[in-house]
XYZ file of C-alpha atoms in Angstrom:
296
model
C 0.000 0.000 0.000
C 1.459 3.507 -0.700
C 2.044 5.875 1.697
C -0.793 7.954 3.365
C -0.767 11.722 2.460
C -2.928 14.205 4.579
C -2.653 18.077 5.194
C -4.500 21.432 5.647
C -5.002 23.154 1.899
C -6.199 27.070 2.932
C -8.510 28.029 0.559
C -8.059 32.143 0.157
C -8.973 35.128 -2.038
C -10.612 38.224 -2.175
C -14.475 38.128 -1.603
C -16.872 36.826 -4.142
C -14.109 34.512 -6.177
C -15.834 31.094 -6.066
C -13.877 29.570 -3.207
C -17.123 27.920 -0.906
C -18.642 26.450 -4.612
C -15.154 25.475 -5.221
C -14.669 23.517 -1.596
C -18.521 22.122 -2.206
C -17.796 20.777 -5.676
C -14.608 19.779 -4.649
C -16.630 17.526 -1.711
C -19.545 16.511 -3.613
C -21.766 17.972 -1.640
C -23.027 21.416 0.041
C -21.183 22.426 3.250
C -19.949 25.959 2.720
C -22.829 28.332 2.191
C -22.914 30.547 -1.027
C -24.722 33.782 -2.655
C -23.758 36.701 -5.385
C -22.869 38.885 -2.399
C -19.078 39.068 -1.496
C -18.338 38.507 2.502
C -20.865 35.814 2.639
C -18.695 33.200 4.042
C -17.887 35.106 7.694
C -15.692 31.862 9.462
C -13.047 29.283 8.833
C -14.476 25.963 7.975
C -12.806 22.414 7.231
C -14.086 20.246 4.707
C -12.540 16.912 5.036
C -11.652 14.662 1.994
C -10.765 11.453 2.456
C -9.770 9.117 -0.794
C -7.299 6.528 -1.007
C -4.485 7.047 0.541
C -5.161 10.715 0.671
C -7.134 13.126 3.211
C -7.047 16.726 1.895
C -8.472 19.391 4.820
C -9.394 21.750 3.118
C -10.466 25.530 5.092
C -12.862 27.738 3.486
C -11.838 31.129 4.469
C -13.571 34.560 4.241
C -12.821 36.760 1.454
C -9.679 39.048 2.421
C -10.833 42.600 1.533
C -9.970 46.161 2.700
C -13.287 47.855 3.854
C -12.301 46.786 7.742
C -15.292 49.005 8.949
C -16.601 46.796 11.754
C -14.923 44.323 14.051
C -17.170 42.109 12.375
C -15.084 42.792 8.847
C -11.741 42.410 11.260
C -12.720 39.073 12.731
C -13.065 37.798 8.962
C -9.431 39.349 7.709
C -7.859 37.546 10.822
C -9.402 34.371 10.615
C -8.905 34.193 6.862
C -4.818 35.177 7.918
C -4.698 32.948 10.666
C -5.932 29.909 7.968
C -2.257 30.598 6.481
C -0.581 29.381 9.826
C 1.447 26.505 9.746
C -0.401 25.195 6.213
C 1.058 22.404 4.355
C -0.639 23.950 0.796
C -1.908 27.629 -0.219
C -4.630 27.481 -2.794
C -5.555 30.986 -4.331
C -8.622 31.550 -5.917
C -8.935 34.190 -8.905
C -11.444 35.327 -10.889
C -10.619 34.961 -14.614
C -9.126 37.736 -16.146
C -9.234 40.598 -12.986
C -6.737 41.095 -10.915
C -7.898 43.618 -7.810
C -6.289 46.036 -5.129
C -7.918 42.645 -2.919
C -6.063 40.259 -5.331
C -2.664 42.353 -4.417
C -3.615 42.443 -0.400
C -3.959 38.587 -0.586
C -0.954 38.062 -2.955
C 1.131 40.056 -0.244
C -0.094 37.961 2.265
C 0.840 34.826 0.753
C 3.845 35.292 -0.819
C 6.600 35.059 1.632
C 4.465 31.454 2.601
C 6.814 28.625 2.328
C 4.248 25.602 1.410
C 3.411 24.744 -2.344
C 0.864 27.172 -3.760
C -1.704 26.696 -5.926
C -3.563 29.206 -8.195
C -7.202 28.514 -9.618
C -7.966 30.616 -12.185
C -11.591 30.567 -11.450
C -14.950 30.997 -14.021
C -12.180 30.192 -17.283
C -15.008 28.713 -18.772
C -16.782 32.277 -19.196
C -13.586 33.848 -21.181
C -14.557 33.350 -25.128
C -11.388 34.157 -26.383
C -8.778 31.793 -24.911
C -5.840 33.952 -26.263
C -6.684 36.358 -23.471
C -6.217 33.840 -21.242
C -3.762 32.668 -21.723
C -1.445 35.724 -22.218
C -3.707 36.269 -18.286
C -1.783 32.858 -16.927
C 1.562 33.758 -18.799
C 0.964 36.968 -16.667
C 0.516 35.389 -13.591
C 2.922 32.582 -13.831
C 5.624 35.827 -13.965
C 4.287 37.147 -10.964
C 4.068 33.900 -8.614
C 6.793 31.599 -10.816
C 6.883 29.127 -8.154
C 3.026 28.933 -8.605
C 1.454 26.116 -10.728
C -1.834 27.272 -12.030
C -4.670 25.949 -12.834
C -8.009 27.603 -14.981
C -11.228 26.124 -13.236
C -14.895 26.305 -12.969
C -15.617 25.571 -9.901
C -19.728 26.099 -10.703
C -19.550 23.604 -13.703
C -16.345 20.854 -12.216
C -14.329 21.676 -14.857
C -10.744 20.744 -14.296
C -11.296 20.067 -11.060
C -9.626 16.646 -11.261
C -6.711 18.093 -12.445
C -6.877 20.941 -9.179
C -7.296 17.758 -7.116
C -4.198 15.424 -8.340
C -1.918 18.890 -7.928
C -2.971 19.440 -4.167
C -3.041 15.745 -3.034
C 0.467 15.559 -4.545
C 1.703 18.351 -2.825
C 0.758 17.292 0.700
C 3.138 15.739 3.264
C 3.584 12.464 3.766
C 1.416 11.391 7.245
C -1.123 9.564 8.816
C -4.985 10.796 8.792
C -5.927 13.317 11.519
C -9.540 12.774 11.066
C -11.671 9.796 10.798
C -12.199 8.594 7.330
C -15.897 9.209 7.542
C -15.789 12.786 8.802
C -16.206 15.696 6.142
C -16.101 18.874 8.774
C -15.026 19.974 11.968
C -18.122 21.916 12.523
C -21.163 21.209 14.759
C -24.746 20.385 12.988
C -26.196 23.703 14.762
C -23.541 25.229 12.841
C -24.409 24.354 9.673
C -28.120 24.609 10.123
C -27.613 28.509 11.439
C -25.425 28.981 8.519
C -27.729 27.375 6.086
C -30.530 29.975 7.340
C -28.273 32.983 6.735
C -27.782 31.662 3.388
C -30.973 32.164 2.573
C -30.795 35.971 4.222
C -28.294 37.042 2.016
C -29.363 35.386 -1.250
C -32.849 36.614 -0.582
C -32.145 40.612 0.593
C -30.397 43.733 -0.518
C -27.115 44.565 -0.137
C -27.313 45.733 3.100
C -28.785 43.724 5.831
C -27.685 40.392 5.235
C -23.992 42.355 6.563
C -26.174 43.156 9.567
C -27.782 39.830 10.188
C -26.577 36.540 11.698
C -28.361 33.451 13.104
C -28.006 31.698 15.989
C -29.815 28.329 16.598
C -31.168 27.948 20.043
C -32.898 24.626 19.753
C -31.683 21.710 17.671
C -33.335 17.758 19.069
C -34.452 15.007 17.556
C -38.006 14.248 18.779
C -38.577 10.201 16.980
C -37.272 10.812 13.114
C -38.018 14.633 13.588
C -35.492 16.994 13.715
C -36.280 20.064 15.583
C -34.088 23.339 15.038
C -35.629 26.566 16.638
C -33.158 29.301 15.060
C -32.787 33.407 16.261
C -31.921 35.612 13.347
C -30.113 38.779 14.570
C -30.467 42.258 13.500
C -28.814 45.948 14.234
C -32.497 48.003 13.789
C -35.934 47.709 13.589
C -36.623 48.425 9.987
C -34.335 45.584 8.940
C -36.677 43.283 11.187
C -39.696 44.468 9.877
C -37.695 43.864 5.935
C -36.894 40.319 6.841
C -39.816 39.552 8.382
C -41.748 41.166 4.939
C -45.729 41.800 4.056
C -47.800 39.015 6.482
C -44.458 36.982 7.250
C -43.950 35.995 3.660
C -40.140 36.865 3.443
C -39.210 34.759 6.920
C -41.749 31.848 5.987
C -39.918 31.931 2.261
C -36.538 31.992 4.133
C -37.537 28.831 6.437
C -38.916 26.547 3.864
C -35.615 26.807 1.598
C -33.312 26.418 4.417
C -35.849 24.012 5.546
C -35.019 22.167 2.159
C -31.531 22.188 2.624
C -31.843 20.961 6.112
C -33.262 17.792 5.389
C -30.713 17.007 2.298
C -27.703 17.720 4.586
C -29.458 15.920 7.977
C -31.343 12.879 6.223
C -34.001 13.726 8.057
C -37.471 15.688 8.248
C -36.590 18.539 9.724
C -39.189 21.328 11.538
C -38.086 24.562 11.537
C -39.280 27.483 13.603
C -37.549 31.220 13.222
C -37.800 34.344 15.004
C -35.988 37.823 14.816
C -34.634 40.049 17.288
C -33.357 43.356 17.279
C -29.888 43.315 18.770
C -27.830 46.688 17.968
C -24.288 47.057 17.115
C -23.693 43.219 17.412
C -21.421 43.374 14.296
C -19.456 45.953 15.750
C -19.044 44.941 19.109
C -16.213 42.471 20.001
C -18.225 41.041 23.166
C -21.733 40.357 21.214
C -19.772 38.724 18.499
C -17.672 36.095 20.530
C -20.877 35.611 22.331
C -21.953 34.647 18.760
C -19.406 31.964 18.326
C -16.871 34.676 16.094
C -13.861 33.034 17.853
C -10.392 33.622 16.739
């Protein structure tokens, strides 16, 4: 039998590049939660491969941007940082042919990284004219030349395979440190308060799904039902009365997707029961948010 490969790959770029569908694609099935809206993913999470002789730990980070206006938008820049700690492969997510201020603030924090690093050029298969992209990748295999690079779609799996083999062959040699079965480090309640905030964001304007999180206060199994009573948090009482919408139709159209989702992810029938609550300045108050569960 050949020798067992395992290691942390952290998953980084600026917001909004494709790096939660890439980790969900990349798993085979929905873990990190996804929307349009950049700063949707707010936490480190693992997602656990295990195949063969290889277990690739993946961590979906939050997007590293410069707007730092809230402690809330510092919490994300230093978890997404910390993710670079002691990791045995970078993997840098870009989108196509743009190349940001945010794509230089995350180049400069990688850089000087001593692990194998990895660059998926992300949404390739939108670019019509393949000339341009590849004078793009000529451009950035001169700026990171110890780089290999890759152009992906992480929405539509293509060259994923290839993204795969070039991470898995880059990782140290050494024994599992999960169980095989295990696919995150996160808690159910997690994912089912995360799954709910999904919804939030994909469903509202640009503004309040920045100033809403979810917290689940309930979450039993009563015979095959699976009970989750979750709190969504807000900074002011118009956004509760915008989430909430004409008769409840906005937070009832909010609970039967997640709802949805829910009983994919838990195998199970799943009841769900929401409720909203003004609580101001939690996203810009250090207390409130490791109250939360916004640990470093």
């Amino acid at each position: 039998m050949s020798e067992l490969r395992c290691g942390y790959v952290a998953v980084v770029g600026r917001p909004n590049v494709g790096k939660s569908t890439l980790v969900n694609h990349i798993l085979g099935q929905k873990l990190a939660i996804t929307s349009r809206k950049p700063q949707t993913t707010r936490q480190n999470m693992l997602g656990i491969k295990t195949e063969g002789n290889v277990q690739a730990i993946y961590v979906d980070t939050p997007g590293i941007h410069q707007n730092t206006v809230t402690a809330l938008n510092n919490y994300m820049n230093r978890v997404a940082q910390q993710a670079l700690r002691d990791v045995d492969v970078a993997l840098f997510v870009v989108d196509r042919m743009r190349w940001t201020e945010e794509d230089e603030l995350v180049f400069n924090r990688i850089k000087h990284l001593s692990c194998p690093l990895i660059v998926a050029v992300n949404k390739a298969d939108r670019l019509e004219d393949k000339t341009q992209l590849l004078e793009h990748l000529q451009w950035l295999s001169e700026k990171m030349p110890n780089a290999e690079i890759v152009p992906i779609s992480a929405l539509h799996n293509q060259n994923l395979e290839r993204l795969e083999q070039l991470v898995n062959q880059s990782l140290p040699v050494s024994p599992f440190y999960y169980a095989e079965e295990q696919i995150t480090d996160r808690s159910s309640r997690y994912l089912a308060a995360e799954l709910v905030r999904e919804k939030i964001t994909r469903q509202l304007g640009a503004e309040l799904p920045y100033q809403a999180t979810v917290e689940v206060e309930d979450f039993k199994y009563e015979g095959r039902i699976l009970h989750i009573h979750a709190l969504i948090l807000v900074e002011r009482d118009g956004q509760k009365k915008i989430l909430i919408g004409e008769k409840g139709e906005r937070i009832k159209r909010i609970g039967q997707e997640a709802r949805k989702d829910m009983e994919v992810l838990f195998d199970s029938k799943v009841m769900l029961n929401l409720w909203v609550k003004v609580k101001g300045g939690w996203s810009d108050d250090e207390r409130a948010l490791r109250s939360l569960g916004y640990l470093d």
